[in-house]
Short mmCIF file of C-alpha atoms in Angstrom, two decimals:
data_model
loop_
_atom_site.label_atom_id
_atom_site.label_comp_id
_atom_site.label_asym_id
_atom_site.label_seq_id
_atom_site.Cartn_x
_atom_site.Cartn_y
_atom_site.Cartn_z
CA ASP A 9 64.05 86.09 152.08
CA ALA A 10 60.72 84.42 152.83
CA LYS A 11 60.66 80.79 151.85
CA THR A 12 58.01 79.10 149.75
CA THR A 13 56.55 75.60 149.94
CA GLN A 14 55.09 73.89 146.92
CA PRO A 15 53.92 70.34 146.32
CA PRO A 16 56.54 68.40 144.38
CA SER A 17 54.20 67.26 141.64
CA MET A 18 50.64 67.29 140.38
CA ASP A 19 48.63 66.03 137.46
CA CYS A 20 46.02 67.87 135.48
CA ALA A 21 43.62 66.85 132.73
CA GLU A 22 43.90 68.64 129.44
CA GLY A 23 41.26 71.34 129.06
CA ARG A 24 40.66 71.59 132.76
CA ALA A 25 41.89 74.31 135.11
CA ALA A 26 45.11 73.63 136.94
CA ASN A 27 45.40 75.16 140.41
CA LEU A 28 48.92 75.29 141.76
CA PRO A 29 49.28 76.13 145.46
CA CYS A 30 52.17 77.91 147.15
CA ASN A 31 52.68 78.65 150.82
CA HIS A 32 54.75 81.64 151.89
CA SER A 33 53.78 82.04 155.50
CA THR A 34 56.70 84.31 156.45
CA ILE A 35 56.20 86.80 153.64
CA SER A 36 56.66 90.42 154.64
CA GLY A 37 54.78 93.47 153.44
CA ASN A 38 57.13 94.53 150.71
CA GLU A 39 57.67 91.17 149.13
CA TYR A 40 56.07 90.22 145.86
CA VAL A 41 55.00 86.77 144.72
CA TYR A 42 56.38 85.70 141.32
CA TRP A 43 55.63 82.65 139.28
CA TYR A 44 57.92 81.22 136.61
CA ARG A 45 57.76 77.99 134.71
CA GLN A 46 60.40 75.83 133.05
CA ILE A 47 59.49 73.59 130.19
CA HIS A 48 61.84 70.65 129.76
CA SER A 49 65.35 71.67 128.65
CA GLN A 50 64.42 75.33 128.29
CA GLY A 51 65.17 78.38 130.39
CA PRO A 52 62.55 79.54 132.86
CA GLN A 53 59.75 81.76 131.62
CA TYR A 54 58.03 84.49 133.57
CA ILE A 55 54.29 83.90 134.12
CA ILE A 56 52.86 86.46 136.51
CA HIS A 57 53.50 88.33 139.71
CA GLY A 58 51.54 90.15 142.40
CA LEU A 59 51.63 91.88 145.76
CA LYS A 60 48.24 91.47 147.39
CA ASN A 61 45.61 91.86 144.72
CA ASN A 62 44.53 89.10 142.37
CA GLU A 63 46.18 89.38 139.00
CA THR A 64 45.37 87.97 135.56
CA ASN A 65 47.19 88.04 132.28
CA GLU A 66 47.07 86.08 129.03
CA MET A 67 48.83 83.10 130.59
CA ALA A 68 47.35 82.68 134.06
CA SER A 69 45.65 84.10 137.10
CA LEU A 70 47.22 84.62 140.51
CA ILE A 71 45.12 84.51 143.62
CA ILE A 72 46.79 85.75 146.84
CA THR A 73 45.04 85.24 150.14
CA GLU A 74 44.12 88.24 152.22
CA ASP A 75 46.78 87.48 154.81
CA ARG A 76 49.27 86.91 151.92
CA LYS A 77 50.52 83.70 153.49
CA SER A 78 49.63 81.64 150.44
CA SER A 79 48.76 81.97 146.78
CA THR A 80 47.40 79.92 143.91
CA LEU A 81 48.42 80.03 140.28
CA ILE A 82 45.57 79.13 138.00
CA LEU A 83 46.04 77.90 134.45
CA PRO A 84 42.44 78.23 133.19
CA HIS A 85 42.51 75.65 130.41
CA ALA A 86 45.58 73.50 130.68
CA THR A 87 47.11 72.12 127.49
CA LEU A 88 49.83 69.53 126.97
CA ARG A 89 52.23 72.39 126.33
CA ASP A 90 51.71 73.53 129.93
CA THR A 91 53.57 70.49 131.19
CA ALA A 92 56.50 72.05 133.05
CA VAL A 93 58.08 72.77 136.42
CA TYR A 94 56.36 75.77 138.06
CA TYR A 95 58.29 77.93 140.51
CA CYS A 96 56.70 80.11 143.14
CA ILE A 97 59.17 82.79 144.29
CA VAL A 98 58.94 85.47 146.91
CA ARG A 99 61.16 88.37 146.13
CA VAL A 100 62.35 91.05 148.52
CA LEU A 101 61.68 94.48 147.12
CA GLY A 102 65.12 95.96 146.51
CA ASP A 103 66.84 92.63 146.12
CA TYR A 104 68.50 92.11 142.79
CA LYS A 105 67.88 88.46 142.33
CA LEU A 106 65.33 85.67 142.34
CA SER A 107 65.85 82.48 144.29
CA PHE A 108 64.42 79.36 142.69
CA GLY A 109 63.44 76.34 144.75
CA ALA A 110 62.49 72.88 143.49
CA GLY A 111 59.07 73.93 142.22
CA THR A 112 56.07 71.79 141.28
CA THR A 113 56.24 69.46 138.36
CA VAL A 114 52.93 69.69 136.56
CA THR A 115 52.01 67.04 134.09
CA VAL A 116 49.00 67.71 131.82
CA ARG A 117 47.47 64.46 130.55
CA ALA A 118 45.30 64.04 127.51
CA ASN B 261 64.84 90.13 118.44
CA ALA B 262 67.11 87.30 119.72
CA GLY B 263 66.72 88.05 123.46
CA VAL B 264 69.30 86.18 125.50
CA THR B 265 71.77 83.99 123.60
CA GLN B 266 74.12 81.54 125.21
CA THR B 267 77.13 79.91 123.57
CA PRO B 268 78.03 77.11 123.40
CA LYS B 269 74.97 74.95 123.88
CA PHE B 270 76.93 71.84 124.80
CA ARG B 271 80.42 71.30 126.01
CA VAL B 272 82.48 68.40 127.41
CA LEU B 273 85.58 69.16 129.46
CA LYS B 274 88.20 67.15 131.17
CA THR B 275 88.97 67.81 134.83
CA GLY B 276 91.31 70.74 135.13
CA GLN B 277 90.53 72.32 131.77
CA SER B 278 89.27 75.85 131.55
CA MET B 279 86.51 77.41 129.48
CA THR B 280 84.34 80.47 129.12
CA LEU B 281 80.60 80.58 128.61
CA LEU B 282 79.26 83.58 126.77
CA CYS B 283 75.91 85.26 127.34
CA ALA B 284 74.71 88.03 125.09
CA GLN B 285 71.52 90.05 125.32
CA ASP B 286 70.13 92.54 122.84
CA MET B 287 67.47 94.13 125.06
CA ASN B 288 69.78 96.81 126.55
CA HIS B 289 69.24 95.29 129.98
CA GLU B 290 71.28 96.56 132.93
CA TYR B 291 71.22 93.38 135.00
CA MET B 292 72.60 89.99 134.08
CA TYR B 293 72.78 86.73 136.00
CA TRP B 294 74.34 83.30 135.78
CA TYR B 295 72.50 80.33 137.27
CA ARG B 296 73.29 76.65 137.41
CA GLN B 297 70.78 73.80 137.59
CA ASP B 298 71.59 70.34 138.71
CA PRO B 299 69.27 67.37 137.94
CA GLY B 300 66.01 67.53 139.87
CA MET B 301 66.89 70.81 141.53
CA GLY B 302 65.94 74.41 141.12
CA LEU B 303 68.24 77.14 139.83
CA ARG B 304 71.04 78.45 142.00
CA LEU B 305 72.57 81.85 141.44
CA ILE B 306 76.30 81.84 140.73
CA HIS B 307 77.12 85.48 139.98
CA TYR B 308 75.30 88.52 138.80
CA SER B 309 75.97 91.97 137.44
CA VAL B 310 74.08 95.22 138.00
CA GLY B 311 75.73 97.06 135.17
CA GLU B 312 78.69 97.25 132.88
CA GLY B 313 81.96 96.76 134.75
CA THR B 314 80.31 95.37 137.88
CA THR B 315 79.98 91.82 139.21
CA ALA B 316 78.81 90.29 142.47
CA LYS B 317 78.69 86.87 144.10
CA GLY B 318 75.49 84.84 144.32
CA GLU B 319 74.72 81.66 146.27
CA VAL B 320 77.35 79.35 144.75
CA PRO B 321 80.24 81.43 143.37
CA ASP B 322 83.18 79.18 144.22
CA GLY B 323 85.10 77.88 141.23
CA TYR B 324 83.65 80.50 138.85
CA ASN B 325 84.67 83.93 137.68
CA VAL B 326 82.69 86.45 135.66
CA SER B 327 83.26 89.61 133.68
CA ARG B 328 80.96 92.29 132.30
CA LEU B 329 83.18 94.36 130.07
CA LYS B 330 80.29 95.32 127.72
CA LYS B 331 76.73 95.94 128.76
CA GLN B 332 75.37 93.32 126.41
CA ASN B 333 77.73 90.50 127.37
CA PHE B 334 78.27 88.53 130.56
CA LEU B 335 80.98 85.91 130.60
CA LEU B 336 81.25 82.99 133.00
CA GLY B 337 84.63 81.36 133.39
CA LEU B 338 85.76 78.07 134.85
CA GLU B 339 89.50 78.19 135.51
CA SER B 340 89.95 74.55 136.51
CA ALA B 341 86.89 72.49 135.82
CA ALA B 342 85.77 69.82 138.31
CA PRO B 343 83.21 67.06 137.95
CA SER B 344 81.05 68.86 140.53
CA GLN B 345 80.59 71.61 137.96
CA THR B 346 78.73 69.32 135.61
CA SER B 347 75.42 71.10 135.25
CA VAL B 348 73.16 73.11 133.01
CA TYR B 349 74.03 76.79 133.06
CA PHE B 350 71.46 79.49 132.41
CA CYS B 351 72.05 83.10 131.76
CA ALA B 352 69.36 85.70 132.38
CA SER B 353 68.93 89.43 132.07
CA SER B 354 66.52 92.06 133.37
CA SER B 355 66.00 95.74 132.80
CA SER B 356 66.47 96.54 136.45
CA GLY B 357 67.02 94.51 139.58
CA SER B 358 65.23 96.25 142.38
CA GLY B 359 62.00 97.43 140.85
CA ALA B 360 58.73 95.94 141.90
CA PHE B 361 57.70 95.02 138.40
CA GLU B 362 60.55 93.01 137.18
CA LYS B 363 60.99 89.82 135.21
CA LEU B 364 64.00 87.87 134.10
CA PHE B 365 64.55 86.75 130.57
CA PHE B 366 66.47 83.52 130.32
CA GLY B 367 68.67 81.93 127.63
CA SER B 368 68.19 78.40 126.49
CA GLY B 369 71.08 77.02 128.59
CA THR B 370 74.47 75.39 128.23
CA GLN B 371 74.87 71.72 129.08
CA LEU B 372 78.36 71.25 130.55
CA SER B 373 79.85 67.86 131.38
CA VAL B 374 83.18 67.62 133.22
CA LEU B 375 84.76 64.18 133.05
#
């Protein structure tokens, strides 16, 4: 599996966009980028995933660089409820499981 | 729709005791997983199942056993609990494991303390 690198923590102001970076420099052509988040004491929650095109859903946007070596998760208008640990995961197509690293602890401040 | 339900939510064991954690899903998912999460760390896969009657080892399987006798249930057993197994345990399920568009649904976790 390709490994990911995320900053351990970041702060964001409520109402502003939060941009969460992820490096996956060894990603291969058939690996997808997934983002999950874990709010304190809860199970992880799926946010978004993508292969090479930018993706957007009701929760967030995912921007993947053209060389696919890095990506950015964008929370367009962060709220206090977005305070959580965010995991960037690269998944091998055909693999059954996701591997979670330490993630980025995002704190949204009023 | 309950999703993924884990029981119990909390449990305290003494070293050497045994117990079983139950995971139930009502989404007719084929794939089920057991993860553990230690303080300040990400989730590590213990065991998983790709269908009824099947199980497979994940990253940290030692000291645990699992069974998938029914499609909707995935049991995690500790035969002889050790303090190193103190952790939060999460169960998850997915409709398939190898598809490109795939997401896991997680339960709310079981906090286990082994004294």
